[in-house]
PDB file of C-alpha atoms in Angstrom:
ATOM      1  CA  UNK A   8      99.062  64.158  75.609  1.00 85.00           C
ATOM      2  CA  UNK A   9     102.782  64.138  74.932  1.00 91.00           C
ATOM      3  CA  UNK A  10     104.035  63.364  71.458  1.00 93.00           C
ATOM      4  CA  UNK A  11     105.530  60.005  70.623  1.00 94.00           C
ATOM      5  CA  UNK A  12     109.313  59.990  70.417  1.00 95.00           C
ATOM      6  CA  UNK A  13     109.148  59.853  66.617  1.00 96.00           C
ATOM      7  CA  UNK A  14     106.721  62.776  66.378  1.00 96.00           C
ATOM      8  CA  UNK A  15     108.743  64.751  68.891  1.00 96.00           C
ATOM      9  CA  UNK A  16     111.795  64.359  66.684  1.00 97.00           C
ATOM     10  CA  UNK A  17     109.789  65.430  63.620  1.00 97.00           C
ATOM     11  CA  UNK A  18     108.599  68.563  65.446  1.00 97.00           C
ATOM     12  CA  UNK A  19     112.099  69.397  66.701  1.00 97.00           C
ATOM     13  CA  UNK A  20     113.572  68.912  63.239  1.00 97.00           C
ATOM     14  CA  UNK A  21     110.971  71.310  61.843  1.00 97.00           C
ATOM     15  CA  UNK A  22     112.095  73.901  64.400  1.00 97.00           C
ATOM     16  CA  UNK A  23     115.746  73.409  63.409  1.00 97.00           C
ATOM     17  CA  UNK A  24     114.881  73.705  59.714  1.00 97.00           C
ATOM     18  CA  UNK A  25     112.954  76.910  60.394  1.00 97.00           C
ATOM     19  CA  UNK A  26     115.873  78.349  62.328  1.00 96.00           C
ATOM     20  CA  UNK A  27     118.099  77.862  59.296  1.00 95.00           C
ATOM     21  CA  UNK A  28     115.422  79.248  56.975  1.00 97.00           C
ATOM     22  CA  UNK A  29     114.857  82.482  58.902  1.00 97.00           C
ATOM     23  CA  UNK A  30     118.506  83.033  59.825  1.00 95.00           C
ATOM     24  CA  UNK A  31     117.676  83.729  63.465  1.00 96.00           C
ATOM     25  CA  UNK A  32     118.191  81.818  66.713  1.00 96.00           C
ATOM     26  CA  UNK A  33     115.038  80.215  68.130  1.00 97.00           C
ATOM     27  CA  UNK A  34     115.085  80.363  71.925  1.00 97.00           C
ATOM     28  CA  UNK A  35     111.723  78.787  72.814  1.00 97.00           C
ATOM     29  CA  UNK A  36     109.057  76.709  71.084  1.00 98.00           C
ATOM     30  CA  UNK A  37     105.972  74.794  72.125  1.00 98.00           C
ATOM     31  CA  UNK A  38     103.356  72.443  70.722  1.00 98.00           C
ATOM     32  CA  UNK A  39      99.989  74.172  70.393  1.00 97.00           C
ATOM     33  CA  UNK A  40      96.593  72.625  69.818  1.00 96.00           C
ATOM     34  CA  UNK A  41      94.502  69.522  70.388  1.00 96.00           C
ATOM     35  CA  UNK A  42      97.243  67.492  72.090  1.00 96.00           C
ATOM     36  CA  UNK A  43      97.285  69.985  74.966  1.00 97.00           C
ATOM     37  CA  UNK A  44      93.520  69.591  75.487  1.00 97.00           C
ATOM     38  CA  UNK A  45      93.659  65.756  75.291  1.00 96.00           C
ATOM     39  CA  UNK A  46      91.477  66.016  72.167  1.00 96.00           C
ATOM     40  CA  UNK A  47      93.954  64.702  69.617  1.00 95.00           C
ATOM     41  CA  UNK A  48      92.946  62.153  66.988  1.00 92.00           C
ATOM     42  CA  UNK A  49      95.114  60.252  64.492  1.00 90.00           C
ATOM     43  CA  UNK A  50      94.366  63.056  62.007  1.00 89.00           C
ATOM     44  CA  UNK A  51      95.521  65.864  64.318  1.00 93.00           C
ATOM     45  CA  UNK A  52      98.245  68.202  63.094  1.00 95.00           C
ATOM     46  CA  UNK A  53     101.297  69.079  65.148  1.00 97.00           C
ATOM     47  CA  UNK A  54     101.089  72.871  65.188  1.00 98.00           C
ATOM     48  CA  UNK A  55     103.402  75.065  67.185  1.00 98.00           C
ATOM     49  CA  UNK A  56     104.654  78.483  68.133  1.00 98.00           C
ATOM     50  CA  UNK A  57     108.307  79.541  68.297  1.00 98.00           C
ATOM     51  CA  UNK A  58     110.161  82.655  69.445  1.00 97.00           C
ATOM     52  CA  UNK A  59     113.449  83.853  67.997  1.00 97.00           C
ATOM     53  CA  UNK A  60     116.092  86.450  68.745  1.00 95.00           C
ATOM     54  CA  UNK A  61     116.168  89.449  66.399  1.00 94.00           C
ATOM     55  CA  UNK A  62     118.784  89.793  63.691  1.00 93.00           C
ATOM     56  CA  UNK A  63     121.042  92.830  63.468  1.00 90.00           C
ATOM     57  CA  UNK A  64     118.871  94.096  60.594  1.00 92.00           C
ATOM     58  CA  UNK A  65     115.765  93.706  62.765  1.00 94.00           C
ATOM     59  CA  UNK A  66     117.333  95.883  65.460  1.00 91.00           C
ATOM     60  CA  UNK A  67     118.513  98.454  62.938  1.00 91.00           C
ATOM     61  CA  UNK A  68     115.170  98.636  61.103  1.00 93.00           C
ATOM     62  CA  UNK A  69     113.024  98.332  64.218  1.00 94.00           C
ATOM     63  CA  UNK A  70     111.283  95.320  62.657  1.00 96.00           C
ATOM     64  CA  UNK A  71     109.851  92.224  64.346  1.00 96.00           C
ATOM     65  CA  UNK A  72     109.605  88.872  62.577  1.00 97.00           C
ATOM     66  CA  UNK A  73     106.119  87.336  62.734  1.00 98.00           C
ATOM     67  CA  UNK A  74     105.339  84.671  60.168  1.00 98.00           C
ATOM     68  CA  UNK A  75     103.623  81.304  59.845  1.00 97.00           C
ATOM     69  CA  UNK A  76     105.382  78.449  58.057  1.00 97.00           C
ATOM     70  CA  UNK A  77     103.933  75.184  56.763  1.00 97.00           C
ATOM     71  CA  UNK A  78     105.680  71.876  57.281  1.00 97.00           C
ATOM     72  CA  UNK A  79     104.489  68.330  56.492  1.00 96.00           C
ATOM     73  CA  UNK A  80     102.751  67.843  59.860  1.00 96.00           C
ATOM     74  CA  UNK A  81     101.165  71.245  60.374  1.00 96.00           C
ATOM     75  CA  UNK A  82     102.094  74.890  60.839  1.00 97.00           C
ATOM     76  CA  UNK A  83     104.583  76.703  63.054  1.00 98.00           C
ATOM     77  CA  UNK A  84     104.309  80.434  63.722  1.00 98.00           C
ATOM     78  CA  UNK A  85     107.549  82.232  64.557  1.00 98.00           C
ATOM     79  CA  UNK A  86     107.620  85.529  66.451  1.00 98.00           C
ATOM     80  CA  UNK A  87     110.423  87.800  67.530  1.00 96.00           C
ATOM     81  CA  UNK A  88     110.938  87.088  71.244  1.00 94.00           C
ATOM     82  CA  UNK A  89     110.536  90.802  71.991  1.00 92.00           C
ATOM     83  CA  UNK A  90     106.854  90.347  71.122  1.00 93.00           C
ATOM     84  CA  UNK A  91     106.308  87.732  73.843  1.00 92.00           C
ATOM     85  CA  UNK A  92     105.420  90.115  76.727  1.00 89.00           C
ATOM     86  CA  UNK A  93     102.720  91.866  74.692  1.00 90.00           C
ATOM     87  CA  UNK A  94     101.308  88.573  73.416  1.00 93.00           C
ATOM     88  CA  UNK A  95     101.079  87.215  76.957  1.00 92.00           C
ATOM     89  CA  UNK A  96      99.668  90.401  78.473  1.00 91.00           C
ATOM     90  CA  UNK A  97      96.870  90.394  75.881  1.00 92.00           C
ATOM     91  CA  UNK A  98      95.852  87.120  77.600  1.00 94.00           C
ATOM     92  CA  UNK A  99      95.107  85.353  74.328  1.00 94.00           C
ATOM     93  CA  UNK A 100      94.463  81.675  75.213  1.00 95.00           C
ATOM     94  CA  UNK A 101      96.588  80.568  72.241  1.00 95.00           C
ATOM     95  CA  UNK A 102      99.695  82.107  73.807  1.00 96.00           C
ATOM     96  CA  UNK A 103      98.823  81.355  77.427  1.00 97.00           C
ATOM     97  CA  UNK A 104      98.958  77.751  76.267  1.00 97.00           C
ATOM     98  CA  UNK A 105     102.745  78.168  76.204  1.00 97.00           C
ATOM     99  CA  UNK A 106     102.725  77.783  80.002  1.00 97.00           C
ATOM    100  CA  UNK A 107     100.948  74.421  79.857  1.00 97.00           C
ATOM    101  CA  UNK A 108     101.970  72.709  76.648  1.00 98.00           C
ATOM    102  CA  UNK A 109     102.884  69.039  76.956  1.00 97.00           C
ATOM    103  CA  UNK A 110     105.874  69.844  74.754  1.00 97.00           C
ATOM    104  CA  UNK A 111     107.946  72.888  75.685  1.00 97.00           C
ATOM    105  CA  UNK A 112     111.414  73.392  74.225  1.00 97.00           C
ATOM    106  CA  UNK A 113     113.727  75.821  76.007  1.00 97.00           C
ATOM    107  CA  UNK A 114     116.763  76.379  73.816  1.00 96.00           C
ATOM    108  CA  UNK A 115     117.927  79.142  76.172  1.00 93.00           C
ATOM    109  CA  UNK A 116     117.579  78.725  79.931  1.00 91.00           C
ATOM    110  CA  UNK A 117     116.975  82.490  80.208  1.00 89.00           C
ATOM    111  CA  UNK A 118     113.463  81.836  78.859  1.00 92.00           C
ATOM    112  CA  UNK A 119     112.348  79.510  81.664  1.00 91.00           C
ATOM    113  CA  UNK A 120     111.391  82.211  84.205  1.00 87.00           C
ATOM    114  CA  UNK A 121     108.993  83.760  81.687  1.00 87.00           C
ATOM    115  CA  UNK A 122     107.022  80.537  81.269  1.00 92.00           C
ATOM    116  CA  UNK A 123     106.933  79.512  84.935  1.00 92.00           C
ATOM    117  CA  UNK A 124     103.827  78.932  87.097  1.00 95.00           C
ATOM    118  CA  UNK A 125     104.768  82.037  89.093  1.00 92.00           C
ATOM    119  CA  UNK A 126     104.711  84.184  85.957  1.00 91.00           C
ATOM    120  CA  UNK A 127     101.327  82.795  84.942  1.00 94.00           C
ATOM    121  CA  UNK A 128      99.880  83.465  88.384  1.00 94.00           C
ATOM    122  CA  UNK A 129     101.120  87.043  88.226  1.00 90.00           C
ATOM    123  CA  UNK A 130      99.514  87.544  84.811  1.00 91.00           C
ATOM    124  CA  UNK A 131      96.251  85.910  85.875  1.00 93.00           C
ATOM    125  CA  UNK A 132      95.891  87.982  89.032  1.00 90.00           C
ATOM    126  CA  UNK A 133      96.840  91.238  87.301  1.00 90.00           C
ATOM    127  CA  UNK A 134      94.838  90.783  84.108  1.00 91.00           C
ATOM    128  CA  UNK A 135      91.918  88.436  84.760  1.00 93.00           C
ATOM    129  CA  UNK A 136      89.301  90.839  83.254  1.00 93.00           C
ATOM    130  CA  UNK A 137      91.346  90.948  80.050  1.00 94.00           C
ATOM    131  CA  UNK A 138      91.625  87.149  80.037  1.00 95.00           C
ATOM    132  CA  UNK A 139      87.856  86.726  80.227  1.00 96.00           C
ATOM    133  CA  UNK A 140      87.303  89.300  77.484  1.00 95.00           C
ATOM    134  CA  UNK A 141      89.917  87.572  75.319  1.00 96.00           C
ATOM    135  CA  UNK A 142      88.270  84.176  75.772  1.00 97.00           C
ATOM    136  CA  UNK A 143      84.889  85.658  74.821  1.00 97.00           C
ATOM    137  CA  UNK A 144      86.373  87.276  71.717  1.00 97.00           C
ATOM    138  CA  UNK A 145      88.062  84.064  70.615  1.00 97.00           C
ATOM    139  CA  UNK A 146      84.869  82.106  71.350  1.00 97.00           C
ATOM    140  CA  UNK A 147      82.863  84.419  69.075  1.00 97.00           C
ATOM    141  CA  UNK A 148      85.502  84.153  66.357  1.00 95.00           C
ATOM    142  CA  UNK A 149      85.199  80.366  66.401  1.00 95.00           C
ATOM    143  CA  UNK A 150      81.401  80.518  66.313  1.00 95.00           C
ATOM    144  CA  UNK A 151      81.644  82.807  63.281  1.00 93.00           C
ATOM    145  CA  UNK A 152      84.030  80.394  61.584  1.00 92.00           C
ATOM    146  CA  UNK A 153      81.464  77.605  61.786  1.00 93.00           C
ATOM    147  CA  UNK A 154      80.071  78.859  58.483  1.00 88.00           C
ATOM    148  CA  UNK A 155      82.774  81.195  57.189  1.00 81.00           C
ATOM    149  CA  UNK A 156      86.086  79.387  57.637  1.00 64.00           C
ATOM    150  CA  UNK A 157      89.022  79.136  55.277  1.00 68.00           C
ATOM    151  CA  UNK A 158      88.350  77.453  51.953  1.00 64.00           C
ATOM    152  CA  UNK A 159      90.112  74.302  53.136  1.00 75.00           C
ATOM    153  CA  UNK A 160      87.181  73.665  55.511  1.00 82.00           C
ATOM    154  CA  UNK A 161      84.457  73.934  52.835  1.00 85.00           C
ATOM    155  CA  UNK A 162      84.195  70.131  52.342  1.00 88.00           C
ATOM    156  CA  UNK A 163      83.593  69.739  56.088  1.00 89.00           C
ATOM    157  CA  UNK A 164      80.772  72.296  56.002  1.00 90.00           C
ATOM    158  CA  UNK A 165      79.242  70.592  52.986  1.00 89.00           C
ATOM    159  CA  UNK A 166      79.301  67.262  54.832  1.00 92.00           C
ATOM    160  CA  UNK A 167      78.076  68.325  58.276  1.00 93.00           C
ATOM    161  CA  UNK A 168      76.357  71.655  57.632  1.00 92.00           C
ATOM    162  CA  UNK A 169      78.871  73.525  59.785  1.00 93.00           C
ATOM    163  CA  UNK A 170      82.583  73.430  60.610  1.00 94.00           C
ATOM    164  CA  UNK A 171      82.803  70.838  63.381  1.00 95.00           C
ATOM    165  CA  UNK A 172      86.357  71.845  64.310  1.00 94.00           C
ATOM    166  CA  UNK A 173      85.430  75.494  64.896  1.00 94.00           C
ATOM    167  CA  UNK A 174      82.380  74.436  66.908  1.00 96.00           C
ATOM    168  CA  UNK A 175      84.483  72.169  69.135  1.00 97.00           C
ATOM    169  CA  UNK A 176      86.942  75.013  69.745  1.00 97.00           C
ATOM    170  CA  UNK A 177      84.075  77.342  70.700  1.00 97.00           C
ATOM    171  CA  UNK A 178      82.702  74.830  73.201  1.00 98.00           C
ATOM    172  CA  UNK A 179      86.175  74.200  74.624  1.00 98.00           C
ATOM    173  CA  UNK A 180      86.684  77.928  75.182  1.00 98.00           C
ATOM    174  CA  UNK A 181      83.293  78.214  76.865  1.00 97.00           C
ATOM    175  CA  UNK A 182      84.269  75.318  79.151  1.00 97.00           C
ATOM    176  CA  UNK A 183      87.560  77.062  79.977  1.00 97.00           C
ATOM    177  CA  UNK A 184      85.651  80.246  80.845  1.00 97.00           C
ATOM    178  CA  UNK A 185      83.141  78.376  83.039  1.00 96.00           C
ATOM    179  CA  UNK A 186      85.951  76.690  84.992  1.00 95.00           C
ATOM    180  CA  UNK A 187      87.694  80.001  85.664  1.00 93.00           C
ATOM    181  CA  UNK A 188      84.468  81.640  86.885  1.00 92.00           C
ATOM    182  CA  UNK A 189      83.238  78.692  88.947  1.00 89.00           C
ATOM    183  CA  UNK A 190      86.486  78.244  90.887  1.00 84.00           C
ATOM    184  CA  UNK A 191      87.519  81.774  91.906  1.00 76.00           C
ATOM    185  CA  UNK A 192      89.875  80.623  94.652  1.00 81.00           C
ATOM    186  CA  UNK A 193      92.995  78.540  94.733  1.00 85.00           C
ATOM    187  CA  UNK A 194      96.135  78.470  92.624  1.00 93.00           C
ATOM    188  CA  UNK A 195      95.445  80.030  89.169  1.00 95.00           C
ATOM    189  CA  UNK A 196      98.057  77.910  87.418  1.00 97.00           C
ATOM    190  CA  UNK A 197      96.562  74.632  88.673  1.00 96.00           C
ATOM    191  CA  UNK A 198      93.029  75.836  87.906  1.00 95.00           C
ATOM    192  CA  UNK A 199      93.858  76.825  84.335  1.00 97.00           C
ATOM    193  CA  UNK A 200      95.791  73.629  83.681  1.00 96.00           C
ATOM    194  CA  UNK A 201      92.899  71.509  84.958  1.00 95.00           C
ATOM    195  CA  UNK A 202      90.446  73.427  82.766  1.00 95.00           C
ATOM    196  CA  UNK A 203      92.681  73.136  79.704  1.00 97.00           C
ATOM    197  CA  UNK A 204      93.092  69.353  79.967  1.00 96.00           C
ATOM    198  CA  UNK A 205      89.636  68.018  79.186  1.00 96.00           C
ATOM    199  CA  UNK A 206      88.214  64.945  80.884  1.00 95.00           C
ATOM    200  CA  UNK A 207      84.929  63.271  81.717  1.00 96.00           C
ATOM    201  CA  UNK A 208      81.650  64.443  80.166  1.00 96.00           C
ATOM    202  CA  UNK A 209      83.119  67.717  78.876  1.00 96.00           C
ATOM    203  CA  UNK A 210      85.756  65.820  76.925  1.00 97.00           C
ATOM    204  CA  UNK A 211      83.224  63.315  75.574  1.00 97.00           C
ATOM    205  CA  UNK A 212      80.894  66.050  74.293  1.00 97.00           C
ATOM    206  CA  UNK A 213      83.572  68.323  72.807  1.00 97.00           C
ATOM    207  CA  UNK A 214      85.369  65.416  71.162  1.00 97.00           C
ATOM    208  CA  UNK A 215      82.018  64.194  69.861  1.00 97.00           C
ATOM    209  CA  UNK A 216      81.401  67.585  68.238  1.00 97.00           C
ATOM    210  CA  UNK A 217      84.899  67.514  66.742  1.00 96.00           C
ATOM    211  CA  UNK A 218      84.173  64.081  65.248  1.00 96.00           C
ATOM    212  CA  UNK A 219      80.836  65.187  63.768  1.00 96.00           C
ATOM    213  CA  UNK A 220      78.592  63.242  66.137  1.00 97.00           C
ATOM    214  CA  UNK A 221      76.275  66.194  66.901  1.00 96.00           C
ATOM    215  CA  UNK A 222      73.909  68.011  64.564  1.00 95.00           C
ATOM    216  CA  UNK A 223      74.109  71.780  64.353  1.00 94.00           C
ATOM    217  CA  UNK A 224      70.598  72.222  65.754  1.00 95.00           C
ATOM    218  CA  UNK A 225      71.771  70.446  68.913  1.00 96.00           C
ATOM    219  CA  UNK A 226      74.842  72.583  69.628  1.00 95.00           C
ATOM    220  CA  UNK A 227      73.518  75.980  68.471  1.00 95.00           C
ATOM    221  CA  UNK A 228      71.393  76.474  71.636  1.00 96.00           C
ATOM    222  CA  UNK A 229      74.448  75.532  73.743  1.00 96.00           C
ATOM    223  CA  UNK A 230      76.533  78.178  72.019  1.00 97.00           C
ATOM    224  CA  UNK A 231      73.837  80.847  72.354  1.00 97.00           C
ATOM    225  CA  UNK A 232      73.455  80.199  76.091  1.00 97.00           C
ATOM    226  CA  UNK A 233      77.218  80.192  76.487  1.00 97.00           C
ATOM    227  CA  UNK A 234      77.539  83.535  74.683  1.00 97.00           C
ATOM    228  CA  UNK A 235      74.918  85.122  76.932  1.00 97.00           C
ATOM    229  CA  UNK A 236      76.625  83.859  80.087  1.00 96.00           C
ATOM    230  CA  UNK A 237      80.126  84.820  78.965  1.00 96.00           C
ATOM    231  CA  UNK A 238      78.970  88.307  77.969  1.00 96.00           C
ATOM    232  CA  UNK A 239      77.322  88.888  81.360  1.00 95.00           C
ATOM    233  CA  UNK A 240      80.406  87.774  83.252  1.00 94.00           C
ATOM    234  CA  UNK A 241      82.753  89.882  81.116  1.00 95.00           C
ATOM    235  CA  UNK A 242      80.584  92.939  81.859  1.00 93.00           C
ATOM    236  CA  UNK A 243      80.748  92.188  85.590  1.00 90.00           C
ATOM    237  CA  UNK A 244      84.504  91.767  85.624  1.00 88.00           C
ATOM    238  CA  UNK A 245      84.966  94.886  83.506  1.00 82.00           C
ATOM    239  CA  UNK A 246      84.477  96.791  86.764  1.00 78.00           C
ATOM    240  CA  UNK A 247      87.720  95.297  88.058  1.00 77.00           C
ATOM    241  CA  UNK A 248      90.832  97.158  87.027  1.00 76.00           C
ATOM    242  CA  UNK A 249      93.483  95.225  85.118  1.00 73.00           C
ATOM    243  CA  UNK A 250      97.070  96.144  85.914  1.00 75.00           C
ATOM    244  CA  UNK A 251     100.363  95.642  84.124  1.00 70.00           C
ATOM    245  CA  UNK A 252     102.513  92.667  85.045  1.00 67.00           C
ATOM    246  CA  UNK A 253     106.273  92.663  85.526  1.00 72.00           C
ATOM    247  CA  UNK A 254     106.920  90.536  82.452  1.00 76.00           C
ATOM    248  CA  UNK A 255     107.697  93.332  79.968  1.00 75.00           C
ATOM    249  CA  UNK A 256     110.489  94.778  82.109  1.00 75.00           C
ATOM    250  CA  UNK A 257     111.959  91.356  82.827  1.00 77.00           C
ATOM    251  CA  UNK A 258     111.906  90.344  79.168  1.00 77.00           C
ATOM    252  CA  UNK A 259     113.789  93.475  78.172  1.00 74.00           C
ATOM    253  CA  UNK A 260     116.376  92.794  80.857  1.00 76.00           C
ATOM    254  CA  UNK A 261     116.829  89.180  79.748  1.00 78.00           C
ATOM    255  CA  UNK A 262     116.687  89.789  75.994  1.00 80.00           C
ATOM    256  CA  UNK A 263     119.716  92.084  75.779  1.00 80.00           C
ATOM    257  CA  UNK A 264     122.248  89.533  77.115  1.00 84.00           C
ATOM    258  CA  UNK A 265     120.752  86.802  74.909  1.00 89.00           C
ATOM    259  CA  UNK A 266     120.958  89.023  71.827  1.00 87.00           C
ATOM    260  CA  UNK A 267     124.520  90.094  72.640  1.00 86.00           C
ATOM    261  CA  UNK A 268     125.621  86.484  73.160  1.00 88.00           C
ATOM    262  CA  UNK A 269     123.957  85.460  69.907  1.00 89.00           C
ATOM    263  CA  UNK A 270     125.759  88.200  67.963  1.00 85.00           C
ATOM    264  CA  UNK A 271     129.122  87.249  69.485  1.00 86.00           C
ATOM    265  CA  UNK A 272     128.575  83.626  68.504  1.00 86.00           C
ATOM    266  CA  UNK A 273     127.551  84.496  64.949  1.00 80.00           C
ATOM    267  CA  UNK A 274     130.526  86.816  64.534  1.00 82.00           C
ATOM    268  CA  UNK A 275     132.950  84.173  65.768  1.00 83.00           C
ATOM    269  CA  UNK A 276     131.489  81.640  63.341  1.00 79.00           C
ATOM    270  CA  UNK A 277     131.760  84.070  60.429  1.00 69.00           C
ATOM    271  CA  UNK A 278     135.472  84.853  60.959  1.00 61.00           C
ATOM    272  CA  UNK A 279     137.780  83.342  58.356  1.00 60.00           C
ATOM    273  CA  UNK A 280     140.117  80.561  59.439  1.00 56.00           C
TER     274      UNK A 280
END
């Protein structure tokens, strides 16, 4: 669900503070995580992703900023905007979420065409086999993290016997995969959005796992069956050829004017009175 006005201001202020910290102009940011799946609880963080224009040094060195920053309400990962096409074309669900987030912040209108329903549909139709493989890979990562997560999750494992957050993510990804496979027709954007926003029994079960209401011996068979099904489907779709989308070319065309405008603005602000 959308953030409250107060939390929205906190998130926006964190973006502004990061912009000053990194010395680069942020052109797009979005809220990422449980709020977008309608799985948030009072304890949920407000994590996000942001994309910035490169600095002159970045262009000279051929470097790309990519770094995660902590703030009081979560973490925000900042990437150079030139990385966006590759991140989207890899079809990682974390970055595809940028199309559907309840909270999207376009600080440059030039970014809007890249996060439109039309762009998503193009990506989906061109790279569906890669999407399914990416979901399976992320699913398996989350299953593995049920017992080998970061040290901050150790108390959770000691309490429940497994990391309930990782397990809930794995089940959510399996649900997303099932929805994509079971509804092969229709508008991809609407299908993906419906699958991302959990409701009904699926929401009740996945939220229950997240809250520690299920024992590991109950959900382990679910995850094993899900892995077998996902693997079979990925193998079937591997026969379909994935193609490149238009997004890389368009991003390059849009990035140059944004970068040039940003440099002109910074130079004008740096001139002595």
